[in-house]
Coordinates of C-alpha atoms and ligand atoms in Angstrom, one line a residue:
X273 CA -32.5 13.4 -74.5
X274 CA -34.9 13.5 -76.8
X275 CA -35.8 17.4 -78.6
X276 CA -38.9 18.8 -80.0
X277 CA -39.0 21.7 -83.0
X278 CA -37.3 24.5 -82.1
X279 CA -39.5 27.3 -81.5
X280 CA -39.8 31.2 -80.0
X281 CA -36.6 33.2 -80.4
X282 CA -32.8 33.2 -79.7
X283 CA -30.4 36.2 -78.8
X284 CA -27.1 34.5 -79.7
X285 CA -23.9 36.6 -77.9
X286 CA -22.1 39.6 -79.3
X287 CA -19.8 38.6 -82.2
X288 CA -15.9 36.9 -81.7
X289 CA -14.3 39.0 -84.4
X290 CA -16.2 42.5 -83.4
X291 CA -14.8 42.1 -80.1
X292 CA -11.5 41.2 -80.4
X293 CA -11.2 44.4 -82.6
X294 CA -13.3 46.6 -80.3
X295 CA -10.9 45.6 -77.1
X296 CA -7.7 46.1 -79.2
X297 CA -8.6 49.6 -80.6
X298 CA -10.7 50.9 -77.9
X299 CA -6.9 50.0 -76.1
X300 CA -4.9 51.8 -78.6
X301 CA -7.3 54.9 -78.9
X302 CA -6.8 58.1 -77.0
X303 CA -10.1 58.5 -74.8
X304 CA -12.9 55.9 -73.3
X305 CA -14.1 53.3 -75.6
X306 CA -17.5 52.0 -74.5
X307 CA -18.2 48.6 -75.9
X308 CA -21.7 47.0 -75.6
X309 CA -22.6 43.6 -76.6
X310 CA -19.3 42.3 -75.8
X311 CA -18.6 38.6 -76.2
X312 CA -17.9 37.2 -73.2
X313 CA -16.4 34.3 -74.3
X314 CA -12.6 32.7 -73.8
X315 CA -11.3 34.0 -76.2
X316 CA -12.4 37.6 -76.6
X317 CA -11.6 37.9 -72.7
X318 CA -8.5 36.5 -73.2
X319 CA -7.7 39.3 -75.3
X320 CA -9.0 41.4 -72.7
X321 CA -6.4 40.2 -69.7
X322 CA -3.7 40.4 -73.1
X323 CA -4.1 44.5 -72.8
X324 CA -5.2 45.1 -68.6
X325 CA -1.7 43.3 -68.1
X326 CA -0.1 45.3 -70.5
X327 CA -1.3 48.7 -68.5
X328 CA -4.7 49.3 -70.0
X329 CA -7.6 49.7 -67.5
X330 CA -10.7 47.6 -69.2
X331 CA -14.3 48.1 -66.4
X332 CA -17.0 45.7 -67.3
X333 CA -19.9 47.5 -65.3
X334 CA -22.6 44.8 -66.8
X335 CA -22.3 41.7 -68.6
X336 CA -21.6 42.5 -72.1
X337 CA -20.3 45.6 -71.7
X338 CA -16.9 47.2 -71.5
X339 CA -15.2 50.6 -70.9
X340 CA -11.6 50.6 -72.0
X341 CA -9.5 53.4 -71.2
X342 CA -7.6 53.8 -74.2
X343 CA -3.7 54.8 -73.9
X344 CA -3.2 55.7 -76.9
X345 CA -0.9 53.7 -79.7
X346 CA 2.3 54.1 -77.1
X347 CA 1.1 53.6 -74.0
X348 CA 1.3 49.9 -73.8
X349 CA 3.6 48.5 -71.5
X350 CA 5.8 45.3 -71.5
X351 CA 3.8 42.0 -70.0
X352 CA 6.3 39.2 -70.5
X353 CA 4.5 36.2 -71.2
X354 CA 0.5 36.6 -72.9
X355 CA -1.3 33.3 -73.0
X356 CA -4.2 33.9 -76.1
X357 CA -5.7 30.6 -74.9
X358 CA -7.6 29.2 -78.0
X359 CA -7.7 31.9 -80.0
X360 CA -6.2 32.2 -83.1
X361 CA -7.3 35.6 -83.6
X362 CA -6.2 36.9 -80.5
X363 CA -2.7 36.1 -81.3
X364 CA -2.5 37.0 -84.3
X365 CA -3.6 40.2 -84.3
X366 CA -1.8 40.7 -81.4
X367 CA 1.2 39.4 -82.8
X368 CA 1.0 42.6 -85.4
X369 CA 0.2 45.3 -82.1
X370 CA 3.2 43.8 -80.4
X371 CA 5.6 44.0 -83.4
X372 CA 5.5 47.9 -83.5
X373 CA 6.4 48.0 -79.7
X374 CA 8.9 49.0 -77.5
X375 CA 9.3 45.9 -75.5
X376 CA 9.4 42.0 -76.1
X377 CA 6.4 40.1 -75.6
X378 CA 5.9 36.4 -76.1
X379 CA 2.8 35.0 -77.0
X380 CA 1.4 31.0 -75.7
X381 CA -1.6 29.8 -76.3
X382 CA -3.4 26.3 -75.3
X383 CA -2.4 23.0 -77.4
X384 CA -5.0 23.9 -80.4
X385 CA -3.1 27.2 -80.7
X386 CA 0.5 26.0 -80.5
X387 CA -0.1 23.5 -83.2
X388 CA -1.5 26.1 -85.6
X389 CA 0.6 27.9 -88.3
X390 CA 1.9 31.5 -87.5
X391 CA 4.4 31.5 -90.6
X392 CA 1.6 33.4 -92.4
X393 CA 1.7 36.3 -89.9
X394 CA 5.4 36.3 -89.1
X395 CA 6.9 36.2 -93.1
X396 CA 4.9 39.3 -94.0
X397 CA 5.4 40.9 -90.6
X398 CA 9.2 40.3 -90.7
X399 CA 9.1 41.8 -93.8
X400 CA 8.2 45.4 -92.5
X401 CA 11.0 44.6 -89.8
X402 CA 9.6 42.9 -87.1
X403 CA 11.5 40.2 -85.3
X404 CA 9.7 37.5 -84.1
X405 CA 10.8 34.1 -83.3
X406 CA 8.6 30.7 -83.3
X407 CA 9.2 27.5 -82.7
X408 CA 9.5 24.7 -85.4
X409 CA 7.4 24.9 -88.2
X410 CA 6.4 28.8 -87.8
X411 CA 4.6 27.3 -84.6
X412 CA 4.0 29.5 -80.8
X413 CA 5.6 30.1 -78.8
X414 CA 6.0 33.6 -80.6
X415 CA 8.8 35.4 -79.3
X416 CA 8.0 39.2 -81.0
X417 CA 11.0 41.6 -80.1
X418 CA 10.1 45.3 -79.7
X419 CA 11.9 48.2 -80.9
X420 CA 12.2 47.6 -84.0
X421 CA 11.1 50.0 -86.8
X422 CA 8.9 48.8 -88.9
X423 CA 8.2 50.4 -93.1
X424 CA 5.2 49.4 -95.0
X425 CA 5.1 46.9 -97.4
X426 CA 2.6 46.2 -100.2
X427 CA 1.4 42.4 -99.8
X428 CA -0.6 39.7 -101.5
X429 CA -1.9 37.8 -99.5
X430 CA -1.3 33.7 -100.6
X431 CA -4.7 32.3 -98.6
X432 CA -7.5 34.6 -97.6
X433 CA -7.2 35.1 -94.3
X434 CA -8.9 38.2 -92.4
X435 CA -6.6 37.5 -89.4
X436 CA -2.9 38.2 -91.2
X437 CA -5.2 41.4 -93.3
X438 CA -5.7 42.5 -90.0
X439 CA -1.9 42.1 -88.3
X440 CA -0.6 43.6 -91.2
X441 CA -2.8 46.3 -90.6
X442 CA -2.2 47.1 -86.5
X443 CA 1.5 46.6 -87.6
X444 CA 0.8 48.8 -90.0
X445 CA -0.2 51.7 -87.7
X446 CA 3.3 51.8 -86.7
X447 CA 5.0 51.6 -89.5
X448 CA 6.6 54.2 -91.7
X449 CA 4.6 54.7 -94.8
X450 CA 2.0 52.6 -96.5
X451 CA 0.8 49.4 -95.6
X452 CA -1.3 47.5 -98.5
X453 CA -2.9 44.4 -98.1
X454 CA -4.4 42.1 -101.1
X455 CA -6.5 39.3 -100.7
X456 CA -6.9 37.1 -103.2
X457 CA -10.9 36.7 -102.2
X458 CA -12.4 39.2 -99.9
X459 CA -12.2 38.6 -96.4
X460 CA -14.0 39.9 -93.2
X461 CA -13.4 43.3 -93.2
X462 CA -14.1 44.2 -89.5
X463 CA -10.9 45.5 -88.7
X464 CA -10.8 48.5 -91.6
X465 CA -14.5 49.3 -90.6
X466 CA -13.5 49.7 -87.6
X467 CA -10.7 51.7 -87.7
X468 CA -12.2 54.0 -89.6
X469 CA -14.9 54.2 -86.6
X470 CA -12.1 55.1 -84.4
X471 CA -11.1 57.9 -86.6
X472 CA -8.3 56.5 -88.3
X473 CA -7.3 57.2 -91.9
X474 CA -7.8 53.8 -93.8
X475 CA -8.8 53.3 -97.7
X476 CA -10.5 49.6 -98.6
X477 CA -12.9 47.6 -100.9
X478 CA -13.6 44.0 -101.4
X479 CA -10.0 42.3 -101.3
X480 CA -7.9 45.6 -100.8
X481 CA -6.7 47.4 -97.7
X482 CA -4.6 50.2 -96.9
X483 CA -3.5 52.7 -94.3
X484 CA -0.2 54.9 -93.4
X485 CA 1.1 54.5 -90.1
X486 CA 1.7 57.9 -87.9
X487 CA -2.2 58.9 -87.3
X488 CA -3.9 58.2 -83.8
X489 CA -7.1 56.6 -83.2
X490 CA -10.0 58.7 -81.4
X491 CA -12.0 56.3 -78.8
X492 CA -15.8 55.8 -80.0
X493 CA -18.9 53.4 -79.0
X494 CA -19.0 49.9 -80.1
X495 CA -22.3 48.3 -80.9
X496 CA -21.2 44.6 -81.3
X497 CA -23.6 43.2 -83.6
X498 CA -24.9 39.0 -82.6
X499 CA -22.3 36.4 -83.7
X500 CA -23.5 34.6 -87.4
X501 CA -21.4 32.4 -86.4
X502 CA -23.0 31.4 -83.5
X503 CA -26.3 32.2 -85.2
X504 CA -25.2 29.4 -87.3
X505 CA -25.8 26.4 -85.2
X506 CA -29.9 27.7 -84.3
X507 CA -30.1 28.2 -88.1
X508 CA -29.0 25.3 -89.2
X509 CA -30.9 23.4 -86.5
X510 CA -34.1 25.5 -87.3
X511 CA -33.8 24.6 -91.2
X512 CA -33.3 20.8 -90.2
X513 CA -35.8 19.9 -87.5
X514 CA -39.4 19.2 -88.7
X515 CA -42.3 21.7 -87.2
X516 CA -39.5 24.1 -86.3
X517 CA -40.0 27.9 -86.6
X518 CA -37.5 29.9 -85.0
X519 CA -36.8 33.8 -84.6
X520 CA -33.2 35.2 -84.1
X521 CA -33.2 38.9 -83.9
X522 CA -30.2 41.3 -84.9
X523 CA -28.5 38.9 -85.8
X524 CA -24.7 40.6 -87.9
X525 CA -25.5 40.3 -92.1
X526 CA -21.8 41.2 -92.6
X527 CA -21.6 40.2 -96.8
X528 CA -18.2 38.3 -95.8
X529 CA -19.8 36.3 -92.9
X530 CA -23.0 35.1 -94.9
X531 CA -21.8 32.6 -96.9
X532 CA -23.8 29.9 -95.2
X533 CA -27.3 31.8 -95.9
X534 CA -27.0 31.6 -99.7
X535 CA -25.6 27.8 -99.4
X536 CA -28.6 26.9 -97.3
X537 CA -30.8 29.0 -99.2
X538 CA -30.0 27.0 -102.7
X539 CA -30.2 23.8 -100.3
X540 CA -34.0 24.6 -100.2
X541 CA -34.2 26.6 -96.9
X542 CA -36.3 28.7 -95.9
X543 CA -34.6 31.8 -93.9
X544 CA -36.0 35.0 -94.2
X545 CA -34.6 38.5 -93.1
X546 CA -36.6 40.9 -91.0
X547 CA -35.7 44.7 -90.6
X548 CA -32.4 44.9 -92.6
X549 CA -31.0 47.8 -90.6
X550 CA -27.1 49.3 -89.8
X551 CA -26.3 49.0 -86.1
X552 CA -22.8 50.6 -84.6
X553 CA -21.5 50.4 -88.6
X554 CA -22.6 47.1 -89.2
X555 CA -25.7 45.8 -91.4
X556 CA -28.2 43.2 -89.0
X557 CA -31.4 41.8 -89.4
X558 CA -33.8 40.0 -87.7
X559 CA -34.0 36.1 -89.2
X560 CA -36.9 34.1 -88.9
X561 CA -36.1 30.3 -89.8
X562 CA -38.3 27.6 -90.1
X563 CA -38.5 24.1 -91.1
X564 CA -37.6 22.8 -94.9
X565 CA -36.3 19.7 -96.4
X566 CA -32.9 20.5 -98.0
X567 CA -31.0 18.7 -100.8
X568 CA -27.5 18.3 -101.6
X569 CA -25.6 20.4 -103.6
X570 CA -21.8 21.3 -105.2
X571 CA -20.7 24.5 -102.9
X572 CA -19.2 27.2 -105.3
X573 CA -15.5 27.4 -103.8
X574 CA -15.8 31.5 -104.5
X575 CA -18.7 31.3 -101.4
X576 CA -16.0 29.9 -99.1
X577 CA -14.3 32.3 -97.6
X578 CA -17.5 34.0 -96.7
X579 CA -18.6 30.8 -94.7
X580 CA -15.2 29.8 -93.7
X581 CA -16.4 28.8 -89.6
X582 CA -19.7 27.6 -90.8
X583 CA -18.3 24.3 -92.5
X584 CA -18.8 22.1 -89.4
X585 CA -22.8 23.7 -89.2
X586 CA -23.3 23.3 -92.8
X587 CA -21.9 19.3 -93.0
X588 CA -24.7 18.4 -90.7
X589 CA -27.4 20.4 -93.2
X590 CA -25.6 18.2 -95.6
X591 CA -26.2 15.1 -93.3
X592 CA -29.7 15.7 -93.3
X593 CA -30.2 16.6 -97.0
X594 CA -31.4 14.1 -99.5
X595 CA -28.5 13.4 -102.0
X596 CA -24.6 14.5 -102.0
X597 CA -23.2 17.7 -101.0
X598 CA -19.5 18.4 -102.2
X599 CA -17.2 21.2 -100.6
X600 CA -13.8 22.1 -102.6
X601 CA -11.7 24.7 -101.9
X602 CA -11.6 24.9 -98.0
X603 CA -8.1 23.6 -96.9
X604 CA -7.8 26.2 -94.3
X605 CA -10.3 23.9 -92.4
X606 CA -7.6 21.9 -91.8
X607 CA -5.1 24.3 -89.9
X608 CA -8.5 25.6 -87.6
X609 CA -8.8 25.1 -83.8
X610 CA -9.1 21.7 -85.1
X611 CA -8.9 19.8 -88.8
X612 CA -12.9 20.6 -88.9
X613 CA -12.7 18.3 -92.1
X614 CA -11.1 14.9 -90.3
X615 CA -13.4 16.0 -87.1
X616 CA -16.8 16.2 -89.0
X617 CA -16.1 13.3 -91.2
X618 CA -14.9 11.0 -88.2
X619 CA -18.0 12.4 -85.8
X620 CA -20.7 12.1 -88.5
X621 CA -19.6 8.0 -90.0
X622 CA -19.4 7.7 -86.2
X623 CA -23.3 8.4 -86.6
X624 CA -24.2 6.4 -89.9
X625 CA -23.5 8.9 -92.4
X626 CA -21.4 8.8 -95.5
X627 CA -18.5 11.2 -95.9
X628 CA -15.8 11.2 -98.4
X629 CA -13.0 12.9 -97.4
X630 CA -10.8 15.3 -99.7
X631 CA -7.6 17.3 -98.8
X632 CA -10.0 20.6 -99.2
X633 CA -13.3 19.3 -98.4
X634 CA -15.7 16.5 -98.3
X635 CA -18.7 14.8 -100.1
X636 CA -21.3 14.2 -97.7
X637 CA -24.1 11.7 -98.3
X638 CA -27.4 12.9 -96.4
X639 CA -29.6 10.2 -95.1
X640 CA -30.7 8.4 -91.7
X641 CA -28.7 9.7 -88.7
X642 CA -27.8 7.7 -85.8
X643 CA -26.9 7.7 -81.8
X644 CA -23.3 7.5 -81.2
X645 CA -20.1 9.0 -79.6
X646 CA -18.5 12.0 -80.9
X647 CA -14.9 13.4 -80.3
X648 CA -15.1 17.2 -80.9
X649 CA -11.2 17.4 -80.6
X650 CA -11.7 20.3 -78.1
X651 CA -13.3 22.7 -81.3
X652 CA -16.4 24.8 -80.0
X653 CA -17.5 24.8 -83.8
X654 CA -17.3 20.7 -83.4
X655 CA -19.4 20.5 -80.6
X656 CA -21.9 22.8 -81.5
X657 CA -22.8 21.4 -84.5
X658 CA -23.1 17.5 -83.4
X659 CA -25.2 19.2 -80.7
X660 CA -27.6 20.1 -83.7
X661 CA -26.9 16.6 -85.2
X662 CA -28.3 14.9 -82.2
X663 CA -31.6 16.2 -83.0
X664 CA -32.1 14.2 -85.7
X665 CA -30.2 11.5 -84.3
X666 CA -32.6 8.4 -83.9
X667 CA -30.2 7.0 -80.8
X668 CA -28.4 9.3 -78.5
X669 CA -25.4 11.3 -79.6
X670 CA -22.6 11.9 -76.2
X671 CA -20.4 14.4 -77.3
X672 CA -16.8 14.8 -75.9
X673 CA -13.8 17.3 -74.9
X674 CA -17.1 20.5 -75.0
X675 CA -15.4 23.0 -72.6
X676 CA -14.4 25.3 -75.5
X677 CA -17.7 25.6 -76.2
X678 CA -17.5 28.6 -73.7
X679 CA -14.5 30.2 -76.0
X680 CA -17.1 31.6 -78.2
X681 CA -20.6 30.6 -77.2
X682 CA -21.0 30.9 -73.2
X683 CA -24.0 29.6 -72.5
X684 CA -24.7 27.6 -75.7
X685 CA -26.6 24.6 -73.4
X686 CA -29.2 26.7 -71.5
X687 CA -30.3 28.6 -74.7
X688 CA -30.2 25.4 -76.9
X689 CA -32.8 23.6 -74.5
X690 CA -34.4 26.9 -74.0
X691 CA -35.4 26.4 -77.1
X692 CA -36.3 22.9 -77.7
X693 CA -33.3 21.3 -77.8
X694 CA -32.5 17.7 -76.4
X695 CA -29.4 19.0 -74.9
X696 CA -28.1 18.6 -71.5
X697 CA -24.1 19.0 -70.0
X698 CA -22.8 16.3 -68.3
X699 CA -19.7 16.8 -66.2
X700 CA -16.7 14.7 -66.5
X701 CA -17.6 12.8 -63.1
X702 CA -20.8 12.2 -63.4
Ligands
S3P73 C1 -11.4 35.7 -88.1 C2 -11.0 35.3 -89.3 C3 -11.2 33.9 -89.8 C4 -12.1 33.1 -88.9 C5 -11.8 33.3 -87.5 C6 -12.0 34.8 -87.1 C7 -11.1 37.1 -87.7 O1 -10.0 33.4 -90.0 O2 -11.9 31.7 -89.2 O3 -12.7 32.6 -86.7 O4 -11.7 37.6 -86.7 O5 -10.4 37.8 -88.4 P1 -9.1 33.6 -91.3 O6 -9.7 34.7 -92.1 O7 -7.8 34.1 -90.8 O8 -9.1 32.3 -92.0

């Protein structure tokens, strides 16, 4: 199917990361936690089910929005088995909730999850005390024990990862005494923002965390700001299709989430922000993107962690740059809900294009993209972006496996043809 420009604008869905956080502390809190913009997505209402099993009423009286009654930090009770479906971020977070427990948990999650590494949240977490069991190769199933008392610990980080920051931190609202994290490059820093919303002591900067356990959290409002991430694919797509001129409004400007704006920007793009304003904590603008030729360039490794689920958007810019775009320093694309690196380089040769693959990245060689079958391993990210590849395909692009696209984007197709895209879903049978 054949797309035009993309044109008129584009409310992407409430951001993955915000929500997560906004279910999990609005579940811990004492009082009622309204959250609006809520993702609903797989994974975030994954996380949902995670706490109404284990005793937490959750209302959604309208779509995107949430009322948790909070039970405070030990109210939770026992649920056996949690199944975090794709999300990565749902266990491990939870993983650091469920170590300061009463009661044994185990966590499951779908076959991208259970092949993804844990050891990085279970080596620090057992070192404040928890005892948690995985199988082979720090691996789910993760078997956390309860009852167990947990002490602070002060902890540098080995790879920057938002996701262990943040488990150390929940574990660290149960622990005795100080709980420090150190990154050693910034990371998202949703969770500390947050909790300081919801009352709760916590002290951070760039690449530093820290909180004592023993306070409560009050319950608060949560304005969930629009997913960059999903943002991502409409920008890129925007930047790459000639006569396009795009409009994406309130869209989250998180510093550690923008990573792909300067890398585009220095590509040639041309993205500009509307209305910088703070909404529920958070800074968002309104983006207007339109239509410019990009060329390839070396990505500073330092901008990686700040783009770290925008890799698979930003190899299709690369595709249609003119000249060779080189990412270094991003082997935690590998260990993602798929290996982003082996999927994009195997989906975009599969349509003409020239990738070099590294162990931490990829040399991509822009040029002439063509029709062709694509394997998105089951990643939403994957998908996504070869659905913004096949509009410059000059041959149709089928892409495979896309029901994940609903873990963090529900309703990606509709709004992608809304908007010009040559996009439709085809079920299985047809
Ligand atoms: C996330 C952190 C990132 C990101 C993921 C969401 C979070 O992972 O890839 O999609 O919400 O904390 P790491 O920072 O653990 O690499």
């Amino acid at each position: 199917m054949p797309g035009g420009p993309l044109q008129g604008e584009v409310r992407v869905p409430g951001d993955k990361s915000v929500s997560h956080r906004a279910v999990m502390l609005g579940a811990l809190a004492e009082g009622t936690t309204h959250i609006h913009g809520f993702l609903e997505g797989e994974d975030t209402r994954a996380t949902a089910r995670a706490f109404e099993r284990m005793g937490v009423r959750i209302e959604a009286p309208g779509d995107a929005e949430r009322v948790v009654q909070g039970v405070g930090l030990h109210g939770l009770q026992g649920a056996g088995t949690i199944d975090c479906g794709n999300a990565g971020t749902g266990m491990r977070l939870l993983a650091g909730v469920l170590a300061g427990q009463a009661f044994d948990s185990v966590l499951t999650g779908d076959t991208s999850l259970s092949a993804r590494p844990m050891a990085r949240v279970i080596e620090p977490l057992q070192r404040m005390g928890a005892r948690i069991e995985s199988s082979d190769g720090g691996r789910p199933p993760l078997h956390v024990h309860g009852g167990q008392a947990l002490r602070g610990i002060d902890y540098a980080l080995p790879v920057a990862s938002a996701q262990v920051k943040s488990a150390l931190l929940l574990a660290g609202l149960y622990a005795n005494g100080t709980t420090t994290v150190r990154e050693p490059h910034p990371t998202r820093d949703y969770s500390e923002r947050m909790l300081e919303a919801f009352g709760y002591p916590v002290r951070f900067e760039p690449g530093y965390a820290s909180l004592d356990g023993g306070h409560s959290l009050r319950a608060t409002e949560v304005y969930v700001p629009a997913d960059f991430s999903s943002a991502a694919f409409f920008i890129v797509a925007a930047t790459v299709v000639p006569g396009s001129e795009l409009r994406l409004p309130a869209v989250g400007m998180n510093p550690r989430r923008i990573g792909l704006l300067h890398v585009l920007r220095a590509m040639g793009a041309d993205i500009v922000e509307h209305d910088p304003r703070t909404s529920g904590g958070e800074p968002v603008a309104d983006l207007l993107v339109r239509y410019a030729p990009l060329r390839g360039i070396e990505v500073p490794e330092a901008w990686v962690p700040d783009m770290i689920d925008e890799f698979p958007a930003l190899f299709v810019a690369a595709a249609a740059a003119r000249g060779r775009t080189v990412v270094r320093g991003a082997s935690e694309l590998r260990v993602k809900e798929s290996d982003r690196i082996a999927a994009m380089a195997q989906g975009l040769r599969a349509l003409g294009v020239s990738v070099d693959e590294a162990p931490d990245g990829a040399a991509i060689e822009g040029g002439r993209i063509q029709g062709g079958r694509i394997d998105s391993r089951g990643d939403h990210r994957i998908a996504m972006s070869f659905a913004v590849a096949a509009q410059l395909a000059d041959g149709e692009v089928e892409i495979d496996d896309v029901v994940n696209v609903a873990t963090s984007f529900p309703g990606f197709v509709d709004l992608a043809a809304g908007a010009g895209f040559g996009l439709r879903e085809v079920s299985p049978a047809a």
